[in-house]
Short mmCIF file of C-alpha atoms in Angstrom, two decimals:
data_model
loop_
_atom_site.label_atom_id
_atom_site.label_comp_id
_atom_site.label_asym_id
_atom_site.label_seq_id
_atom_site.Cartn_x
_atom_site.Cartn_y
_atom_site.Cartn_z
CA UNK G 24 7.52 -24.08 -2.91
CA UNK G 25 9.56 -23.86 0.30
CA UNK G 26 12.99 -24.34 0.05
CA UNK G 27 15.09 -27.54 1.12
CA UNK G 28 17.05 -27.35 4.64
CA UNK G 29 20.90 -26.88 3.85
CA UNK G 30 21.43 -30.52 4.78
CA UNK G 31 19.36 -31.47 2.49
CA UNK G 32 20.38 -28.54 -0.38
CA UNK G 33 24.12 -29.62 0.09
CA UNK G 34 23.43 -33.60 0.05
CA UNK G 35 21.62 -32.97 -3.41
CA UNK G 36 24.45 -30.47 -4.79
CA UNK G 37 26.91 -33.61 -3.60
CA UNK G 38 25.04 -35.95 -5.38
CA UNK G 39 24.96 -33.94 -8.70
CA UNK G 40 28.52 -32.88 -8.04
CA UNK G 41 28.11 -29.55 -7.62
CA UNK G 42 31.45 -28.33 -6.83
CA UNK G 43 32.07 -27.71 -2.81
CA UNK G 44 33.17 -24.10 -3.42
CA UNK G 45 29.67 -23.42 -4.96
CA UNK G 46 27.48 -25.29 -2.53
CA UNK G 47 29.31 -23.50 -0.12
CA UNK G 48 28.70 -20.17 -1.60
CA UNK G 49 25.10 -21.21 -1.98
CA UNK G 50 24.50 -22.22 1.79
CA UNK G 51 25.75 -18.53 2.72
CA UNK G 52 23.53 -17.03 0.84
CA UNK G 53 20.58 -19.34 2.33
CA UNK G 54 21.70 -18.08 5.71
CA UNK G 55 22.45 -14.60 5.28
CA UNK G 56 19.01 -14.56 3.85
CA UNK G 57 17.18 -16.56 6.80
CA UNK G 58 18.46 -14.10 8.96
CA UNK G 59 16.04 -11.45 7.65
CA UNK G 60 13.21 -13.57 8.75
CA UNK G 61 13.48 -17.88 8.89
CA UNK G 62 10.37 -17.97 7.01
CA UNK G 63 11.35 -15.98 3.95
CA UNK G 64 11.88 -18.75 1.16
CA UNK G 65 15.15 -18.06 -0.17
CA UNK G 66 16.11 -17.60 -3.78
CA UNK G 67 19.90 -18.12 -5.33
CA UNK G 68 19.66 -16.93 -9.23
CA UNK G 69 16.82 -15.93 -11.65
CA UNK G 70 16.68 -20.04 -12.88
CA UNK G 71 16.17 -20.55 -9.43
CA UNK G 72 13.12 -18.14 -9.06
CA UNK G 73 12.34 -20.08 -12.05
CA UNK G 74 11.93 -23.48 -10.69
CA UNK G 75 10.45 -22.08 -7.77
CA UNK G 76 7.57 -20.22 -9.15
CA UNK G 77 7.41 -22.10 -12.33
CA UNK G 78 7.59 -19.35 -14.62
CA UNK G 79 9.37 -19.88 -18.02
CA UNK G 80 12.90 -18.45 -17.36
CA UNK G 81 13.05 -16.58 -20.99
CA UNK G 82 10.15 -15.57 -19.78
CA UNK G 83 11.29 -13.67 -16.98
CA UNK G 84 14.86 -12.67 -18.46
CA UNK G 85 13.58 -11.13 -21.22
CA UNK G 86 10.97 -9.29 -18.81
CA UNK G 87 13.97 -8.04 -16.32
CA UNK G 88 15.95 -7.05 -20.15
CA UNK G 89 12.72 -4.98 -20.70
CA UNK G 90 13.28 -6.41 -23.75
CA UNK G 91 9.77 -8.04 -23.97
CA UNK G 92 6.19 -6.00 -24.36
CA UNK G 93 5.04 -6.53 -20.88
CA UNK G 94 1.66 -5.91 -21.50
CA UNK G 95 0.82 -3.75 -18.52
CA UNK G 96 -3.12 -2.67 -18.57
CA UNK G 97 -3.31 1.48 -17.66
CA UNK G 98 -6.45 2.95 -16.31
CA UNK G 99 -6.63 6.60 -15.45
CA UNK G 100 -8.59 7.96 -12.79
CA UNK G 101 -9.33 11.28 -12.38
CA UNK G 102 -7.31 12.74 -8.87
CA UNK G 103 -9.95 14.57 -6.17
CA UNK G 104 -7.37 17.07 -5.26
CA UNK G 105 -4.96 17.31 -8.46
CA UNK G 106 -0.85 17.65 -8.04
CA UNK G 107 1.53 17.48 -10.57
CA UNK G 108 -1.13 16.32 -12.41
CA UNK G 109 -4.73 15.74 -12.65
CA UNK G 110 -4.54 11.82 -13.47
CA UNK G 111 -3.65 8.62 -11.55
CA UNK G 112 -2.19 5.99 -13.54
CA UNK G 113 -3.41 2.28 -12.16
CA UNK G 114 -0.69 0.07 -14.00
CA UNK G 115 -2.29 -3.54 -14.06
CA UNK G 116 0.41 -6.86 -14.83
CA UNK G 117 -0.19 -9.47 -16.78
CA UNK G 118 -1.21 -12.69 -15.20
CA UNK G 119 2.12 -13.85 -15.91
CA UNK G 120 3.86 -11.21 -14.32
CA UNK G 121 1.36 -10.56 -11.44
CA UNK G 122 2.01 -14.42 -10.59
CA UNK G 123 5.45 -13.47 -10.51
CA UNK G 124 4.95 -10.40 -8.08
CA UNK G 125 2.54 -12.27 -5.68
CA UNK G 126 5.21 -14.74 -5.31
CA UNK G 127 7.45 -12.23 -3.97
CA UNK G 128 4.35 -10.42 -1.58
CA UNK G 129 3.52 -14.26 -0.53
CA UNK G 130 6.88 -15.83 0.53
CA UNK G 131 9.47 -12.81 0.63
CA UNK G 132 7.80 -9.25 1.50
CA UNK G 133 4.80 -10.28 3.63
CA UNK G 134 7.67 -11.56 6.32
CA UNK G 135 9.19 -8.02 6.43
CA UNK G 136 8.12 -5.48 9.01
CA UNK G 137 7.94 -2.03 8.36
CA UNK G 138 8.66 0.50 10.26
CA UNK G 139 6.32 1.04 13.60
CA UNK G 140 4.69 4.06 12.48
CA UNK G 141 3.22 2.64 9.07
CA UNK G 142 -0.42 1.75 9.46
CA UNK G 143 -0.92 0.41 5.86
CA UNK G 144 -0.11 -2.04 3.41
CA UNK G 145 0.27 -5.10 5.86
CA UNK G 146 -1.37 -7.59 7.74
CA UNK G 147 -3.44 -6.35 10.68
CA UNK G 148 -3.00 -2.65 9.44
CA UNK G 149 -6.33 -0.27 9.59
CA UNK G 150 -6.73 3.82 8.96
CA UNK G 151 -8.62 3.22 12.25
CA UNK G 152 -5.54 2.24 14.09
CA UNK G 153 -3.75 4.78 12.63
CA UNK G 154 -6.32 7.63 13.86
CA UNK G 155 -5.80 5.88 17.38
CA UNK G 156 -2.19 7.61 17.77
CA UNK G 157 -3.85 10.97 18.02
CA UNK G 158 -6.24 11.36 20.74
CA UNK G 159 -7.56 14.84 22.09
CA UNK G 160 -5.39 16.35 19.21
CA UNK G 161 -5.73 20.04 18.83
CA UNK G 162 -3.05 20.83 16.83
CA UNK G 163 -3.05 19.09 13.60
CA UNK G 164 -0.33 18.90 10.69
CA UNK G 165 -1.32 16.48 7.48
CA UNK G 166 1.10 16.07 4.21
CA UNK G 167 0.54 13.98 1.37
CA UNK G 168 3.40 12.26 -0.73
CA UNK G 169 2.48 13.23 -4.50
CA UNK G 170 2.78 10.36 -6.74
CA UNK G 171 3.76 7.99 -3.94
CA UNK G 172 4.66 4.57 -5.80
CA UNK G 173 5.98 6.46 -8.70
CA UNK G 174 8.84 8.29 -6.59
CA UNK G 175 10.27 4.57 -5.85
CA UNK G 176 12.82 3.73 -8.50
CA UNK G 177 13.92 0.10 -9.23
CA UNK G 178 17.23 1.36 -7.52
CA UNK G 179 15.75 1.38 -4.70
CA UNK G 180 13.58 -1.69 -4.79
CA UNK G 181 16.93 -3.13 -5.38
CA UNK G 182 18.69 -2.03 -2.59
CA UNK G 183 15.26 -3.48 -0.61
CA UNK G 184 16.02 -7.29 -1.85
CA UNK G 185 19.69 -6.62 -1.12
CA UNK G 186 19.43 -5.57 2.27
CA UNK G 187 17.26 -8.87 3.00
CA UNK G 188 20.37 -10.94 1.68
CA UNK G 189 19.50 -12.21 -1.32
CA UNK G 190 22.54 -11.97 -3.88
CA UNK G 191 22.96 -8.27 -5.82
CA UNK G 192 21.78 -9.77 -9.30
CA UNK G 193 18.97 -11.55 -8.14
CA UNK G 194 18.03 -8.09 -6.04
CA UNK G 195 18.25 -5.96 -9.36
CA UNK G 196 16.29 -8.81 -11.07
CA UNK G 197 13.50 -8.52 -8.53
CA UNK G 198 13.16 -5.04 -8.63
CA UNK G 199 12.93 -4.92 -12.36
CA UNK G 200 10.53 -7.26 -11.93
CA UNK G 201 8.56 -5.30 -9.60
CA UNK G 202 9.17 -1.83 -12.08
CA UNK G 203 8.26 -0.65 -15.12
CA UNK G 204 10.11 1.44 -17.27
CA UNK G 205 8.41 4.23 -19.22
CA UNK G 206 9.49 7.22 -20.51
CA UNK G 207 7.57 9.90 -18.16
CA UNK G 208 8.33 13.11 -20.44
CA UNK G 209 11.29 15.84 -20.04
CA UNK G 210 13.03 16.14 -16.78
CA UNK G 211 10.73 13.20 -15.10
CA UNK G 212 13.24 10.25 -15.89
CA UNK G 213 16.24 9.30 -13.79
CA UNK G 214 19.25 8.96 -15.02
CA UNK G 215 20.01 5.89 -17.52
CA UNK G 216 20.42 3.10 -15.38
CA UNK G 217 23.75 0.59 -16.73
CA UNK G 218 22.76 -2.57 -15.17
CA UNK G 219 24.59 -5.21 -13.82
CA UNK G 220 25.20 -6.81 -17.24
CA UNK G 221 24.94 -5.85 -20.69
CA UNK G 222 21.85 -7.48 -21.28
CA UNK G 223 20.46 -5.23 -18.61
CA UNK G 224 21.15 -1.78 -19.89
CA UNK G 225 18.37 0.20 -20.26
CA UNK G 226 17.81 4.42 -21.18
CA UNK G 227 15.10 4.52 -18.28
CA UNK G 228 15.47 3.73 -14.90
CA UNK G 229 11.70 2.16 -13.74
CA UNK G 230 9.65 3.24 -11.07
CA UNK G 231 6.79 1.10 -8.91
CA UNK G 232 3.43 0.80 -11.23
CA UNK G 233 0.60 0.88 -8.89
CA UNK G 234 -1.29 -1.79 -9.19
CA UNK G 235 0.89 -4.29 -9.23
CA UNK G 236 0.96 -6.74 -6.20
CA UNK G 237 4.47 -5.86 -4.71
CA UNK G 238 3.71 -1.81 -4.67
CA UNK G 239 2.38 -1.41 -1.57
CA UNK G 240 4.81 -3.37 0.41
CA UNK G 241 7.87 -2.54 -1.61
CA UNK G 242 7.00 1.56 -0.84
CA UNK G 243 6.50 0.97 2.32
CA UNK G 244 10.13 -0.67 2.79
CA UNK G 245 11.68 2.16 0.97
CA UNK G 246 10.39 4.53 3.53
CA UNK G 247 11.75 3.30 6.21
CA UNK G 248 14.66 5.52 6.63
CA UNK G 249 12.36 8.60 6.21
CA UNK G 250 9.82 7.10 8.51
CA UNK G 251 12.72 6.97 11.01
CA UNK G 252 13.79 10.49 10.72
CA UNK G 253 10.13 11.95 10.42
CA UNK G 254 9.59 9.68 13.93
CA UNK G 255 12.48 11.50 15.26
CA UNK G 256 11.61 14.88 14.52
CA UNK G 257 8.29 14.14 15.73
CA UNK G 258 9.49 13.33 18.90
CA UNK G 259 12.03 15.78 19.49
CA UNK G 260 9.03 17.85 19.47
CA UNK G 261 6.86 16.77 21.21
CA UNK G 262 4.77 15.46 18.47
CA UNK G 263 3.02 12.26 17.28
CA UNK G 264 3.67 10.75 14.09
CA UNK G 265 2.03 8.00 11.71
CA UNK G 266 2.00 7.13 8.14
CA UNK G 267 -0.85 5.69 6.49
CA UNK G 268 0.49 4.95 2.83
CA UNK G 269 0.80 8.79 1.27
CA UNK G 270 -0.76 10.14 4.22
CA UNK G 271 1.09 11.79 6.94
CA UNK G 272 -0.02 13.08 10.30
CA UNK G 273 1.74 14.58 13.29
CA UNK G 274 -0.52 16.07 16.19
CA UNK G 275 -0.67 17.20 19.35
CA UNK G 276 -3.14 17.16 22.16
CA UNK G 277 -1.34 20.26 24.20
CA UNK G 278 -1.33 24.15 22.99
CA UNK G 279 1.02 25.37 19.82
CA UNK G 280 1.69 28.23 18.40
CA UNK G 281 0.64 28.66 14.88
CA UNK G 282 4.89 29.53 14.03
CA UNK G 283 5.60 26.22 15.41
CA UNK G 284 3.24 24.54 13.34
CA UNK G 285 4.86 26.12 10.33
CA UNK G 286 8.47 25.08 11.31
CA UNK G 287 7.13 21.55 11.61
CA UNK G 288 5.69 21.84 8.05
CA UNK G 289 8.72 22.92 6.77
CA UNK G 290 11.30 20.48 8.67
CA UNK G 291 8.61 17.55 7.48
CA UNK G 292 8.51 19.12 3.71
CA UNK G 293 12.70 19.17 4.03
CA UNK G 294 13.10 15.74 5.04
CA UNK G 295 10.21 14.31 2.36
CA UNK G 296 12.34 16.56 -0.21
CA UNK G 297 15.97 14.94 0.73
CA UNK G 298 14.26 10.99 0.28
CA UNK G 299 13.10 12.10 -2.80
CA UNK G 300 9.40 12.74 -2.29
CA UNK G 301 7.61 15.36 -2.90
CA UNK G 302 5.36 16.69 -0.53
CA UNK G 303 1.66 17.31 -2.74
CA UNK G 304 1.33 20.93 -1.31
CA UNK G 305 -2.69 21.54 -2.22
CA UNK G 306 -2.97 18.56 0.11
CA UNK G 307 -0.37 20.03 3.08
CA UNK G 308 -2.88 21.43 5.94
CA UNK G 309 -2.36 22.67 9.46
CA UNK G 310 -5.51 22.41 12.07
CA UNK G 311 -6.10 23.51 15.28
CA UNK G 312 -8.59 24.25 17.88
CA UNK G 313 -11.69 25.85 16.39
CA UNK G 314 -11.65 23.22 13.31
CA UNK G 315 -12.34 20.23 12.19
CA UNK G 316 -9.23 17.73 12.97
CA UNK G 317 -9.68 14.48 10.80
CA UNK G 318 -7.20 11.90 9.76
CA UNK G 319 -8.18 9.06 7.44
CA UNK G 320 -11.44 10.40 7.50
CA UNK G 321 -12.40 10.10 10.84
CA UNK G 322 -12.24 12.82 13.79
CA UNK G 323 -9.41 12.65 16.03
CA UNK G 324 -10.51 16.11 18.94
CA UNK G 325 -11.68 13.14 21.49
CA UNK G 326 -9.99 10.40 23.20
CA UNK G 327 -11.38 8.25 20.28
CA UNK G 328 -11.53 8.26 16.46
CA UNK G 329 -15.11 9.44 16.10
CA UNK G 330 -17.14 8.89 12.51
CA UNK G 331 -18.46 12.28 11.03
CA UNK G 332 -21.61 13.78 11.07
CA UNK G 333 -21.77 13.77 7.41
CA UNK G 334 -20.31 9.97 7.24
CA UNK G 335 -23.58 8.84 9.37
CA UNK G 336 -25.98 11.22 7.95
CA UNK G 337 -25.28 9.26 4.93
CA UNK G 338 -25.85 5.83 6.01
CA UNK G 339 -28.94 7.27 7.84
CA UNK G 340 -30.40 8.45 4.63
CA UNK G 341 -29.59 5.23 2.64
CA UNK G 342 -31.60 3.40 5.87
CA UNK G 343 -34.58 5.61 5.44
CA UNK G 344 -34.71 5.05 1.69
CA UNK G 345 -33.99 1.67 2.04
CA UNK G 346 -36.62 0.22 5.03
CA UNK G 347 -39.82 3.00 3.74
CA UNK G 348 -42.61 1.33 2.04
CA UNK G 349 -42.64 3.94 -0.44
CA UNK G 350 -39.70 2.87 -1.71
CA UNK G 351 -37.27 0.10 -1.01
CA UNK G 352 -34.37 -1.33 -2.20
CA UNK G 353 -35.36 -1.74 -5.72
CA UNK G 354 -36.44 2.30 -5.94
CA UNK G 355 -33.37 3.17 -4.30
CA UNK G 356 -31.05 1.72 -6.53
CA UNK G 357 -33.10 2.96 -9.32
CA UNK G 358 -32.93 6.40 -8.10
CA UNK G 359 -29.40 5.83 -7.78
CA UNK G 360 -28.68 4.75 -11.29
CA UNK G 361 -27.63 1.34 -9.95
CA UNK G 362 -28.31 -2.33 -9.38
CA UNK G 363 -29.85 -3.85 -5.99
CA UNK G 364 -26.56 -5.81 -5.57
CA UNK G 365 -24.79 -2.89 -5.72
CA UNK G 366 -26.23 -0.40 -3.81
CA UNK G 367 -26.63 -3.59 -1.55
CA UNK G 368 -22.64 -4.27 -1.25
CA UNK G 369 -22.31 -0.68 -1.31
CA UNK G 370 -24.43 0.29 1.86
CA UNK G 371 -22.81 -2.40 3.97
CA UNK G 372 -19.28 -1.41 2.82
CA UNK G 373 -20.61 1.90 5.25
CA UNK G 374 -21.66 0.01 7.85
CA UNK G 375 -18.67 -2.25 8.19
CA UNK G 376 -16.60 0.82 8.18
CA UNK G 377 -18.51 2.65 10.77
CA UNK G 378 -18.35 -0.73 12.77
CA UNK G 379 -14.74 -0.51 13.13
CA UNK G 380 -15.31 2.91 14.31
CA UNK G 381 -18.12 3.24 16.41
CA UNK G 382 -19.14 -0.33 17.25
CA UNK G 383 -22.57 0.71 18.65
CA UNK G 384 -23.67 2.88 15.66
CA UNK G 385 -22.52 0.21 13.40
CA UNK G 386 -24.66 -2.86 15.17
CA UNK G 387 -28.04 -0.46 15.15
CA UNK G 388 -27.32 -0.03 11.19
CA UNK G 389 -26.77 -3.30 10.30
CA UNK G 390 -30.44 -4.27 12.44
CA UNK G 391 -32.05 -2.06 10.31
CA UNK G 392 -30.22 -2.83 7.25
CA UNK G 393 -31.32 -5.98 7.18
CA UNK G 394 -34.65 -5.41 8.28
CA UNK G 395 -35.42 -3.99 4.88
CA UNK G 396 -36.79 -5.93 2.10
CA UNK G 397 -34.28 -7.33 -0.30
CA UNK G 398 -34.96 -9.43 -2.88
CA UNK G 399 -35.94 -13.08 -1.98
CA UNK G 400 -32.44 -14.91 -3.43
CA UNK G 401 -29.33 -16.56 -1.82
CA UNK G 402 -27.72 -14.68 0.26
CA UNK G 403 -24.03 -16.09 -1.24
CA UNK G 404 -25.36 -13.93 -4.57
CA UNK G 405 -24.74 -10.64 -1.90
CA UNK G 406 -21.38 -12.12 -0.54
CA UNK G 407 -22.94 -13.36 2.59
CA UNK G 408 -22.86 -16.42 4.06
CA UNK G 409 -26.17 -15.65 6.35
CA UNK G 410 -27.28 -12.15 6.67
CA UNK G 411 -30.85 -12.98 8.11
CA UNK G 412 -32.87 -13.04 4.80
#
């Protein structure tokens, strides 16, 4: 629902005399959010946000109280490489409250540019155009932010909202929104946080829940300060820097000594530290010549981001299985524990990947992908419009 022009905002106000002081108050607002970005739909007061999104307003007081059982769905996955701790904790919304939070990603946050050397979470973003910053790298530092959502507190989402202009309450509104509060054992909570009004006090300050709609965009904004001073560092040394989500890589395509690499590690580790993230150290590597430099998966030694040997053996193997009369697409999915459909998504999730990559490799996989014999139905039922079958 976009919002009215401030002709039109202040004619209605007139007309249900709305006193000039407050109209006035209201039209600054509208501006000194509009400045941000024109085509960010401002929002005045929680009522507001209300109207505009249709959501019951108890609904969403209570929710911003944490007064109300949210009703958050967890599922646990089991981390590859383990930190603090050997589980990730998806936090799914309610329908209610993901409606809420896809508002904000759809007319507030999607407008909002992060900072240059983010390569995730936003529109046109790829790992492959991250890998592009570091051609002919032969010296290779990666970190990895340990619980990456998690170390953004609903302090700082707030200060995110604020600093786009909409009013302080509102800001603290959204971010509680965006947040949930749980109690993450001894010595993991913040501080109690007092809120702006009574209503709002709460023992636990929350944290982003990923899985939630705003997460990815709303950790991306509060990194922008530490994106700026990890961009600086990288350049006052003669490195290059990008950030794809909890992923961190600085290379360099000219000779280093293995010291240097080590004071980058640590001046990186300090600065990740100060913001308030910690730096996952099992995941914290240094590469150079005579090993295998990857980022995002993909090798980065050439003047292009190169799939691996592995990554195609893989897809090569799934081909063979796939197109040989001995067995097929039904036999391979057996032998895979799976259904055709699957295994059919599944092997084309590859290929579109290695695509992206290596465009040549990609369009001889897909012509023999297709060549093989799947089952005689529409393709729509593979999430195809027309893949030649």
């Amino acid at each position: 629902m976009p919002a009215p022009s401030p002709q039109r905002y202040r004619s209605g106000g007139l007309r249900q005399a709305v006193a000039k002081v407050t109209l006035d108050n209201a039209l600054t607002a509208f501006a000194r959010i509009r400045e941000t970005d024109p085509r960010i739909t401002p929002v005045l007061t929680l009522r507001h946000f209300s109207v505009v999104t249709g959501l019951p307003y108890l609904f969403l007081r209570r929710t911003v109280a944490r007064r109300a059982h949210i009703g958050y769905r967890f599922v646990y996955l089991r981390k590859r490489i383990p930190g603090r701790s050997s589980m990730r904790m998806i936090s799914i919304p309610p329908p209610s409250l993901a409606a809420a939070q896809r508002w904000l990603v759809d007319n507030v946050l999607r407008y909002v540019e992060p900072h240059p050397a983010s390569f995730a979470f936003h529109p046109d973003s790829s790992p492959v155009l991250a890998s592009e910053q570091h051609p002919n790298t032969q010296w290779l530092l990666k970190v990895d932010i340990e619980d990456f959502f998690h170390s953004v507190s609903e302090g700082r989402v707030s200060a995110i909202f604020s600093k786009l202009g909409f009013p302080k309450l509102l800001a603290f509104e959204f971010a509680r929104l965006c947040t949930i509060g749980l109690d993450r054992g001894p010595g993991r909570n913040p501080a109690p946080h007092p809120g702006p009004i009574t209503l709002y006090e709460s023992n636990i300050e929350g944290f982003l829940p990923q899985g939630a709609p705003t997460s990815p965009m709303l950790a991306n904004l509060a990194m922008v300060r530490t994106d700026t001073l990890l961009s600086a560092l990288a350049d006052a040394r003669g490195f290059r820097y990008s950030r794809y989500a909890d992923d961190l890589a600085f290379s360099s395509d000219k000779p280093r000594t293995i010291a240097e690499m080590h004071s980058l590690r640590r001046e990186v580790c300090r600065i990740l530290n100060d913001a308030g993230f910690r730096p996952n150290r099992r995941k914290t590597v240094i590469r150079g010549p005579g090993t295998r430099r990857v980022i995002l998966g993909l090798l980065v030694d050439g003047p292009t981001p190169r799939l691996s040997r592995e990554f195609k053996d893989n897809i090569r193997l799934h081909l063979y299985y796939l197109t040989s009369p001995d067995h097929g697409p039904a036999k391979h999915a057996l032998a895979r524990k799976t259904g055709t459909s699957s295994l059919y998504h599944h092997v084309r999730g590859l290929i579109a990947w290695a695509t992206q990559v290596e465009p040549a490799f990609g369009a001889a996989a897909l012509i023999t992908f297709r060549s093989a014999p799947w089952p005689l139905i529409q393709p729509q039922e593979f999430g195809e419009e027309d893949d030649g079958f």
